[in-house]
C-alpha positions as CSV (number, residue, x, y, z in Angstrom):
1,M,28.5,10.5,15.9
2,R,25.8,8.3,14.1
3,R,25.7,8.8,10.3
4,K,22.1,9.5,8.9
5,M,20.9,6.4,7.2
6,I,17.9,5.3,5.4
7,I,17.6,1.1,5.8
8,I,15.8,-0.7,3.2
9,K,14.8,-4.4,3.4
10,C,13.5,-6.8,0.7
11,L,10.4,-9.2,1.6
12,N,10.5,-11.2,-1.1
13,G,12.9,-12.5,-4.0
14,P,15.9,-13.6,-4.1
15,Y,17.3,-11.0,-1.9
16,A,14.3,-11.5,0.7
17,G,15.2,-10.4,4.5
18,V,18.4,-8.6,3.0
19,E,18.8,-5.4,4.1
20,R,20.8,-2.3,2.4
21,R,22.2,0.5,3.9
22,I,21.7,3.9,2.4
23,I,24.5,6.2,3.8
24,G,24.8,9.7,2.1
25,T,25.0,7.8,-1.2
26,P,23.4,9.4,-4.8
27,I,20.9,7.0,-5.0
28,D,17.8,7.7,-6.7
29,P,15.0,6.4,-4.5
30,M,12.2,6.4,-7.0
31,E,14.8,4.3,-10.1
32,L,15.9,1.4,-6.6
33,L,12.0,0.9,-5.9
34,G,11.0,1.4,-9.5
35,Q,13.0,-1.6,-10.3
36,M,12.2,-2.9,-7.1
37,V,8.1,-3.0,-8.6
38,K,9.2,-4.0,-12.2
39,K,10.6,-7.0,-10.9
40,G,7.8,-7.7,-8.1
41,W,9.2,-7.4,-4.9
42,G,8.1,-6.0,-2.1
43,W,9.8,-3.9,0.4
44,K,10.2,-2.5,4.0
45,I,11.9,1.4,4.6
46,D,13.8,2.0,8.2
47,Y,13.4,6.0,8.2
48,T,14.7,5.9,11.8
49,Q,17.8,6.8,11.7
50,A,17.4,9.4,8.2
51,T,17.8,12.8,7.8
52,K,14.4,14.9,7.4
53,E,15.6,15.3,4.0
54,E,16.4,11.9,3.3
55,M,13.0,11.4,4.9
56,F,10.8,13.1,2.7
57,E,13.0,12.0,-0.7
58,W,12.5,8.2,0.2
59,F,8.8,8.5,1.4
60,K,7.7,10.4,-1.6
61,A,9.2,7.8,-3.7
62,E,7.8,5.0,-1.6
63,V,4.1,6.6,-2.1
64,A,4.3,6.6,-6.0
65,S,6.2,3.2,-6.5
66,R,3.6,1.7,-3.4
67,I,0.5,3.2,-5.8
68,V,1.5,2.0,-9.3
69,R,2.6,-1.5,-7.4
70,A,-0.8,-1.7,-6.2
71,L,-2.6,-0.8,-9.4
72,I,0.1,-3.5,-11.4
73,Q,-1.3,-6.1,-9.1
74,D,-4.9,-5.1,-9.9
75,R,-5.6,-3.5,-5.7
76,F,-7.2,-0.4,-4.8
77,V,-5.7,2.5,-3.6
78,Q,-7.7,4.6,-1.3
79,F,-7.1,8.2,-0.3
80,M,-9.7,10.2,1.9
81,D,-12.8,10.1,-0.3
82,Q,-11.4,8.6,-3.6
83,R,-10.8,4.9,-4.4
84,W,-9.1,3.6,-7.2
85,Q,-8.5,1.1,-9.7
86,L,-6.9,0.2,-13.1
87,K,-9.4,-0.4,-15.7
88,S,-9.3,-2.3,-18.5
89,G,-7.4,0.0,-21.3
90,Q,-6.4,2.4,-18.7
91,N,-3.0,4.0,-19.0
92,I,-1.6,2.7,-15.5
93,L,1.0,5.8,-15.1
94,D,-1.7,8.5,-16.3
95,L,-4.0,7.0,-13.6
96,A,-0.4,6.8,-11.4
97,Q,0.1,10.8,-11.7
98,K,-3.9,11.4,-11.2
99,I,-3.5,9.7,-8.0
100,E,0.0,11.0,-6.7
101,D,-1.6,15.0,-7.9
102,Y,-4.9,14.3,-5.9
103,I,-2.8,13.3,-2.8
104,A,-0.4,16.3,-3.6
105,D,-3.5,19.1,-4.1
106,S,-5.4,18.0,-1.0
107,G,-2.1,19.9,1.3
108,F,-2.4,17.1,4.0
109,N,0.6,15.1,5.3
110,I,0.2,11.8,4.8
111,T,1.3,8.2,5.8
112,I,0.5,4.4,4.3
113,V,-1.9,2.8,6.6
114,S,-1.8,-0.5,4.9
115,D,-0.4,-2.1,1.8
116,D,-1.6,-5.9,1.6
117,A,-3.5,-8.3,-1.0
118,N,-6.6,-5.6,-1.3
119,G,-5.2,-2.6,-1.6
120,L,-2.8,0.3,-0.6
121,T,-4.4,2.8,1.8
122,I,-3.2,6.1,2.6
123,R,-4.4,8.6,5.1
124,T,-4.1,12.4,6.5
125,V,-2.2,13.2,9.3
126,G,-1.4,15.7,11.8
127,P,2.2,17.7,11.8
128,E,2.8,15.7,15.0
129,N,2.8,12.1,13.0
130,L,4.7,12.8,9.9
131,N,7.5,9.7,10.5
132,P,6.2,7.4,7.8
133,K,4.9,4.4,9.1
134,Q,7.4,1.2,9.1
135,N,5.1,-1.5,6.8
């Protein structure tokens, strides 16, 4: 029987191309992804071998981390009818929390549609499309 795991690949920086397999270890996804945001590194997470619990925990941290990274990089974050971008003098963590709350309060399941030079776009999905998009 295969062990369930998350596979995270660093896309740039000194570890570009390196994959880390996280198998049932007590790694805090927010801590790991937060460090990657601080260093300006991009990542890709493969959820195909994850348990539902791992997928939920990691995807929640991934969305939060991508929101903060987009705001730091002066890119927009878009979800449903709202589009946010950090304004001069605005607290980044307050805005990130406001965005996360808006998404959570929507009651919808979500996926990351794009995260590129323009911005981060998050969309709603039906229950049949709950697996996070690989991007």
